[in-house]
Amino acid sequence: MMKDFIPYISISLNETINSLSFFYPEFALGLGFLLVILSDLFFAKKFPQLPAFVALLSTLFAGVLSFNMLKQSPVQLFGGMIVQDHLSTLFKLIFCFISILFVLFVRYHKDLQSSNKGTGDLFSILMAVQLGLNLMVMSENLLMVYLSLEMVSVGSYLMVGYLSNSPKQSEAAMKYALFGAVCSAFMLYGMSLIYSFSGSLDLFSAQFVSFLSTTPFFSWGPALIMMLIGVAFKLSLVPFHFWAPDVYQGAPTPVTAFLSTAPKIAGFGILIRLLAPFQPLSLSGIDNSMFSLTGVLAVTAIASMIVGNFGAIWQNNVKRMLAYSSIGHTGFMLMGLFIFSVSGFKAIVFYMVIYSIMNMAAFMIVDEVEEKTGKQDIDEYKGLGKSFSLLMIAMVVVLVSLTGLPPTAGFTAKFLIFSAAIEAYNSSGSGLIMTLIIVGALSTVVSLFYYFRIPLNAFLRKSDDPIIAFKNSPKSYISMFLVFLLLFFIIFPSAILGHL
Amino acid sequence: MIPLSHFMIISAALFCIGLFAVLTKRNAIQILIGIEFMINAAILNFVAAGRFDRVAGGGQMFALFAIVLAAAGVAVALAIILNVYKHFRTINPDKIDTLKN
Amino acid sequence: MDFLTFSANTLCLLSLIALVFPFSSFLVILQLKKSQGATISIFNISVSLIASLLVFINVWNSTTLQQQVEWFQVGTVSISAGILLNNLSVLMMVLVSAISLLVHIYSISYMKGDENIYKYWAYLGLFCFSMMGLVISDSLLLIYMFWELVGMSSYLLIGFWFTKDAASQAAKKAFIMNRIGDLGFLTGLMIIYSQFGTFDIGRLFNVGGLVDSASIINGFWISESASVPVIWLTIAGLAFFIGAMTKSAQFPLHTWLPDAMQGPTSVSSLIHAATMVAAGVFLLGRVYPLFDSIALNTITVVGVFTAFMAATIALTQNDIKRILAYSTISQLGFMIAAMGIGAYGESIFHLATHAFFKCLLFLAAGSVIHQLHHYKEHHSLEFNHQDIRLMGGLRKQMPIAFITMCIAAAALAGLPFTSGFLSKDAILITSFEWAEGYHGFKKLVPFVLVLTSWLTVFYIGRLIFKVFFGKSNYKGVKDAPWPMTRILLILAFFSLFPLFSVNPLSYDNSWLLQGFVPAGVKPFDIFHLLVPIIVTGISAIIVLISYKLYGGTATKQLPENGLLYRFSNRAWYLDRVYDLLFVRSITALSIISHKFDTLIVDGLVNSLAGLARIISDIIHWFDRHVVDGLVNGIASLASKTGDFARQFQTGKLQHYLITMLTLVVTFFIITYLI
Amino acid sequence: MNHLLSFLVFLPLVAALVIILLPSGFRDRFKHIALGTSLIQFFVSVFIYLNFNNSAAFAGVNKESQFQFVEKMAWIRLDLGSIGKLEIDYLLGIDGFSMPFLVLSSLIMFVATLASWEIKANLKAFFALLLLLNTAVMGVFCALDFFLFYIFYELMLLPLYFLIGMWGGVRREYAAMKFFLYTLFGSVFMLLVIIGLYFSVLNPATGNHTFNMILMMDPGSYLGSSVFSSVAPQSLLGISARLLGFIVLFVAFAIKVPIVPLHTWLPDAHVEAPTPVSIILAGLLLKVGGYGILRICYSIFPDAAIQSAWWIGLIGVVSILYGALNALAQSDLKRLIAYSSVSHMGFVLLGIASGTAEGVSGAVLQMISHGGLSAMLFFLVGMLYNRVHDREIANFRGLALVMPQYTAFVVIAFFASLGLPGFSAFMAEAFSLIGAFTSQEVNGLLPRWMAICGSVGILLSAAYFLWTLQRMYFGQTRLKGGDKWLQQLKDVNTNEKFALVPLAILAVLLGIFPSLVFSKMNASVLAFIQLISG
Amino acid sequence: MSAEQLAFYFFASLTLISALLVVCMQNLVRSIFLFFVTIFSLAAMFVFALADFIAVTEVVVYVGGVLVLMLFAFMLSNKELLSGLQNIAGGFKFTHLAGLLICGGMLFLLVSAISAADVVNLSWIKNGQAISENDNTIHQIGIHTMTRYLLPFEVVSVFLMMALIGAAHLSRRERRS
């Protein structure tokens, strides 16, 4: 009875105590969570910006703490619940970066600032979501996977519906929440099946993978796929992407910017964790010939690229267009996964860093334009090159980067992903991967078509509206700084690559 | 002792019933109920399999957490649905389609 | 004359001077614009002439000079540029510079008052430069370059009155038709280069040179470095010949030349009668060792046919310059035919004599045109001042023009005591000698040539009689001013025998011919006696006939009317026979051949151009619609794909879920079933 | 001295930054800054030209040690684990092939800047973009690292898109987009091949994979098992991988050249682009394609190049004839010239395909020559368009009377372009054709009829140029715009002469002294022939 | 068939039937109450899997929390439900067919997956240490919560806090004027 557990207790407690020192960034976030709530509760009237400040500070703090762990060798924490390794630290740093930008974005977003419910709650949700993101990329246990994923999801629903006075946002939030819930139910059910088959939740235990060999493919195949649906939902991979355009369009722009980056990146983190146990098996040929994991991923990636890029062509709403394009980008990033090695991950991580910079900058600029002129449609951007010359030039750089052309870091990122994919092709010779690569290349060309509709309208077309010189807001300066980063990183990619 | 497979087949049926509700009901709350069925089907699986996992206790612990998370999820979802009702005067998801291509 | 003997280097320098001076007038005059164009260019061309003469004296019959420098290097092959001075080139140098100088002087009066006169001088300078370069170059590549430059300057000069549509079209036609020949030339160049790896004429065509030492074994043409099927040797010869054909206006590529008469008459005389058109013959002379028997036969046939055809056409022309143009074509046919039968020296000889008398013909005709033009302007009349039917009786009003033109006509007709007599006899006799050794169509060659020479007599007689005899319509027309007439006189002298031979009746003693054909090599045979007598005799009769026909009073009437009148008046049996046998049938023949010329040949060329237009239109359409359409089609396919993907985005949550799950379940089912 | 090439490449970038930072009050000075920059570049490139060593020991092509003015710096080093170490260098250097293009680029840029006097709107952006383009073009001709090359190569697109799109004609949007999509299509796939090459090549010195172009030309540095291995050639989709790589690279560059049927962007882009951009497009951008084919396609995949020589030659011939026939059918002067570019660039392909020293020399000379001549032609069209905003051939007649000097320049440009001896195009076309003709004898790559068919292009070019000359410039003056146009049609001004005269001089100089180019590149050509003939 | 089995199948069928009724019921109030029945019978089935604590939690959380919330939500939005629901319900729609097909397919898939797995004979079930009927699961859960599952436990607290704040934020009218 109880006696069985006694040895475990001390071991487990020791592990827990030892783990604490590796958990500082998350502590910082947890502390930040509490402080934001407190500051919102007690000081919001006097210092309305205090929650933002606290959130910024604790995120920064968490970032610094994470940075210190970059050189840390991998270590399992809390009895194998989570793992702290180089990759997860990198992801955490990206989250910190995005969160900082998000806080600044919200700070300078008119709608959110003028909301009569204040922004304090948003920041507390952010802190929790960020904790969830960190845990997502560290999870090594199905329970933690589910838990952290739900945490991020629920937090995202709340963020989307944050401005409850707007019908669009409510609609977006509802779609997002219900769609997400269905997907996470699928995931949960898949986990339950896998648990039933393997008897373990621990992704890295030998027992976990055993179900692959003890049960027929007909059983584990669906189970695995159902589990991955939850992740695919977060990644908005085709065909789990339907929510994305609607939600991106409906949500407040800073939230859209956040959603299109952080949870997606975390989704990749978790995908890497989830697929890791199956990797040796798929190489050693247990993979069913018809149902190969790489095959499924490749088809998904191809479908995502096609739907994302071709869908974007017809969009007129800028945010919606960016939503579709982000579907395409996800498909593209998935390409980097195929090599499934440290090098491939490096390519993906680099891509993600650049992607988050590009996306954040793009949404900031779009938001700036929307706030100043109320224009949301690409067609309405006519002649904006005159009014917002600097901002629109920045936008062009961002779009060039999104397309993946030199001289922007987007090119280096795309280049690295292609490298990983071609290396995967080199080692496998799979025609599917070659197709994937070709589709990736073609989608680059297609993407140019819709991305460049913005500069096309902004610079090439004249509008009848009078030219008004707008004063640049702090937000546009932030976006210009991001643009500078895009240019900086193509000349000095080592500034990032050196840490990978 | 009831064999594990029986639990699982029942849970599969429950899952599908829930799924049907999600796909066909014209009311957000009923959809939510369908989702709860799906989650509970999973929980049933966990609990049934957890019986054989005494040391790690994974199944039961997972079920516990899942119940809690589901409840919290329902709370958030309902809050959102109420917001939607406030704006659209309906909670039929079919009629809430201002965001589309 | 020791002081006139120069070292090889000096000679090359002199020939360079002869080359560069005209070019400098081109550059300088274009810069200076209006002032001093005539002075500069006459000075320069005089220098050129003097230099040419000095070179001539030193080189003629004494030496062959070749000096070259490396021009550039391509790969391992070094291409050189240099000067080749031998009998042929120095003769041409003198010929070109001398005639140029005369035409220059003539032009001072002739072109007086034209507002763009400075351009005229400049273009003439450019022409002389190119022509000089053409004759002294030692490399086929250089010759080709000057060859085209000659064409370019001809283009500029034909189109000198560019505001006249006919002029600019004629210029275009001339250049483009010449380009066809250039393609042949270029093909020849390519074959030579790929076979021998050099363009150096000296190395290629000297005795024992590369062409000489190349052998034909088993149907292969083998040189030091390459071996190709022997057909390429023939193609090379024919390719060069096509080049020569266009420049020398041989059938069927001759039609540009009559049109080129749209240029000033002085230009016609210099370029389209004396020098440029001779370049084709010159080229054949340069690459002569390359021709095999097929090529030579082709050359002969083309030359003979051209000579005959052009002569028949000239019979019925009424434009004075057109008659002369056809006559030029015909004479060039003679030269080409002579080349074809191996009468290399004779051909060059005829080239030289023809240059002078044809130049004179043009210039004299020019003076007539010039004066009539002035008359027309002065009296504000409207008539075609080049139409011989409207002329007549000018013999008394323009005596110098009349006399000089008669001399030139006699030379053209090959009457004794003229230079033409010598050279034409040379060709005719050689052709008879040549035909001795052959059977079949080759036997015909000399007879056709003889026939042609009689036709020549007839048409030139008609021209002279129509223009200068009969009654004058234009009171007060005088001879052209002195600067023009003195040139005519000089040229008239050059058209007589003394310049070329001491003996007016035998070409064998001609120093010029001896420069190419060593004297005494050929045995004296019966042809030397018979041919001159028979040909001249009949020519004399023809002159008389034509005088009867055209020298009368009824010059203003159309020829048919005049014929009818005379027929009814005198009722000469011979007249009738002539009329039926020669005039009518030949008129008909000439009309037919002219029709052929204008309708079929020109028509072919025109319809080819039209075809090219149609093809290019089709291709353009193809480009717009198919090639571009394909691209646009791909674009629209892309947008269709996007549209398809978009359709699923209905905004309805459950539709999303159904689509998504349908895909998932289908996927599962498929993996299950397979 | 050691950083001369960097100076050449980045000077315009600095100038662009200066222009961006200067306040708008200086807007009238922008063009002078740009002009000064291109002048300095020109002098520097002439200095390089004069100091260029043309001996065989400095042939370059596939030996890094033989390149001149080399600058090499480690740029990106990334340990990618199983993929190996990423080794990207900042590697600039020139040999006989690239050096002439440097001089040409700086000259064309100078002319283009002079041509941009006509630009009135948004000067800051225009000159900044122009200078950016300048940097990219210079970079392309200097880069020896494939990654670096690609960056410069792509960098050209962006400024061009805006230059066409913002200052272009009526259909500028369409033209700009079409241009962009076409070229991007080619270059994206080029990127894939670049990466494939990268994985196939090891730097023997460091043992890393490398982007060094010169190492890619050395069969010894390929890994036996790699995709593009020249030791044990792999096959891809049923075709030999090396051939496929060659085709992809070739198509990418051929779009730029452009070849039929990938040329349809060119007439649109040219017609819609403002004059300076047309000048740069025709003068430099097309040359980038030809240069790429020489420097990259042929040098890296000589075996595949030899294999496909017949087809490339055919494409060259078809381009020559097709472009010329199309030009004949045009009614818009600028379109005519655009199509003539297609035709003239066909000679480049034909020459390169021949694989003979004559052909390759001719092809390079043709690029240089066409660079100058097409710039001149577009400049001349631009002058006309500037004055009356019309380019329809049928709307003009007898211009020679109205603008005699202008017509003189037109005559020079037309005759030079139609290959009149004494001008550069003649030498170039003649040697391209001679090369193609001798090819059968020397290496058996091209049949003789190709050269002969190609020479018909010369005839056709005479036809369309002279026809135009006759229709537009000769005859009695008759203008569509009547007296108003007569007022507007001023003859050439000093500024324009500054632009036209150097181009005319270039054409004549190269026509008479082709050794100005030949001598500098002869060693490289021989090394190149050596390389591709194995 | 033993009593245990009988009872199990009774609850199992009760669960499924009530769930089906929930789904098919047109009246929302009734279906919410039938949901209550389903939860209860599910909890009963948990007991058969020896998870008594979970069963209790399920009932408490769902009946005490979720159901009440749903009723609240229903009541807050009932105006529409009472008037509009009848119209929607009538007729067989495309979505029904699609839903039926999908769910049928899914069921087929899952059942065959489960039967193919032959879960009863899996090695970990045969060899693993099963919970016996004598075990005190509450103890076990307590120990697990404080040791192995300490981290999720703590994280869930943050999660709940966030959900609380968020839900409260959404339902709150406004704070500042």
Short mmCIF file of N, CA and C in Angstrom, two decimals, chain E residues 23-55:
data_model
loop_
_atom_site.label_atom_id
_atom_site.label_comp_id
_atom_site.label_asym_id
_atom_site.label_seq_id
_atom_site.Cartn_x
_atom_site.Cartn_y
_atom_site.Cartn_z
N VAL E 23 -28.23 14.69 -27.32
CA VAL E 23 -27.91 15.18 -28.65
C VAL E 23 -29.16 15.39 -29.48
N CYS E 24 -30.11 14.46 -29.34
CA CYS E 24 -31.28 14.53 -30.20
C CYS E 24 -32.36 15.45 -29.67
N MET E 25 -32.27 15.74 -28.43
CA MET E 25 -33.34 16.53 -27.80
C MET E 25 -33.41 17.92 -28.42
N GLN E 26 -34.65 18.32 -28.69
CA GLN E 26 -34.81 19.67 -29.23
C GLN E 26 -34.81 20.70 -28.12
N ASN E 27 -35.34 20.28 -27.01
CA ASN E 27 -35.48 21.23 -25.91
C ASN E 27 -34.18 21.33 -25.13
N LEU E 28 -33.66 22.51 -25.03
CA LEU E 28 -32.33 22.70 -24.43
C LEU E 28 -32.35 22.37 -22.94
N VAL E 29 -33.41 22.80 -22.28
CA VAL E 29 -33.47 22.57 -20.82
C VAL E 29 -33.44 21.09 -20.54
N ARG E 30 -34.23 20.37 -21.28
CA ARG E 30 -34.25 18.92 -21.06
C ARG E 30 -32.90 18.30 -21.35
N SER E 31 -32.29 18.76 -22.41
CA SER E 31 -31.00 18.13 -22.75
C SER E 31 -29.94 18.47 -21.72
N ILE E 32 -30.03 19.64 -21.14
CA ILE E 32 -29.05 19.97 -20.10
C ILE E 32 -29.26 19.04 -18.89
N PHE E 33 -30.50 18.79 -18.60
CA PHE E 33 -30.72 17.90 -17.46
C PHE E 33 -30.35 16.47 -17.78
N LEU E 34 -30.56 16.07 -19.03
CA LEU E 34 -30.12 14.72 -19.42
C LEU E 34 -28.61 14.60 -19.38
N PHE E 35 -27.93 15.69 -19.65
CA PHE E 35 -26.49 15.74 -19.54
C PHE E 35 -26.07 15.36 -18.12
N PHE E 36 -26.83 15.87 -17.16
CA PHE E 36 -26.63 15.54 -15.74
C PHE E 36 -26.66 14.03 -15.55
N VAL E 37 -27.64 13.37 -16.19
CA VAL E 37 -27.75 11.92 -16.08
C VAL E 37 -26.51 11.23 -16.67
N THR E 38 -26.10 11.70 -17.80
CA THR E 38 -24.94 11.10 -18.44
C THR E 38 -23.71 11.18 -17.55
N ILE E 39 -23.51 12.37 -16.97
CA ILE E 39 -22.35 12.56 -16.11
C ILE E 39 -22.41 11.59 -14.93
N PHE E 40 -23.59 11.46 -14.39
CA PHE E 40 -23.73 10.57 -13.24
C PHE E 40 -23.38 9.14 -13.61
N SER E 41 -23.92 8.68 -14.73
CA SER E 41 -23.65 7.29 -15.09
C SER E 41 -22.19 7.10 -15.48
N LEU E 42 -21.61 8.13 -16.02
CA LEU E 42 -20.17 8.06 -16.30
C LEU E 42 -19.40 7.89 -15.00
N ALA E 43 -19.75 8.73 -14.05
CA ALA E 43 -19.07 8.65 -12.75
C ALA E 43 -19.21 7.24 -12.19
N ALA E 44 -20.35 6.68 -12.41
CA ALA E 44 -20.55 5.32 -11.91
C ALA E 44 -19.61 4.36 -12.61
N MET E 45 -19.41 4.57 -13.89
CA MET E 45 -18.48 3.70 -14.61
C MET E 45 -17.05 3.90 -14.12
N PHE E 46 -16.71 5.12 -13.71
CA PHE E 46 -15.38 5.34 -13.13
C PHE E 46 -15.16 4.43 -11.94
N VAL E 47 -16.21 4.26 -11.20
CA VAL E 47 -16.08 3.43 -10.01
C VAL E 47 -15.70 2.00 -10.40
N PHE E 48 -16.28 1.56 -11.51
CA PHE E 48 -15.92 0.21 -11.97
C PHE E 48 -14.46 0.13 -12.35
N ALA E 49 -13.86 1.25 -12.70
CA ALA E 49 -12.43 1.26 -13.02
C ALA E 49 -11.61 1.57 -11.77
N LEU E 50 -12.23 1.46 -10.61
CA LEU E 50 -11.55 1.67 -9.33
C LEU E 50 -11.03 3.10 -9.20
N ALA E 51 -11.79 4.05 -9.65
CA ALA E 51 -11.37 5.44 -9.51
C ALA E 51 -12.46 6.20 -8.79
N ASP E 52 -12.64 5.90 -7.58
CA ASP E 52 -13.76 6.48 -6.83
C ASP E 52 -13.60 7.98 -6.64
N PHE E 53 -12.34 8.39 -6.40
CA PHE E 53 -12.11 9.82 -6.19
C PHE E 53 -12.44 10.61 -7.45
N ILE E 54 -12.05 10.04 -8.57
CA ILE E 54 -12.31 10.72 -9.84
C ILE E 54 -13.82 10.82 -10.04
N ALA E 55 -14.48 9.74 -9.73
CA ALA E 55 -15.93 9.74 -9.91
C ALA E 55 -16.56 10.86 -9.12
#
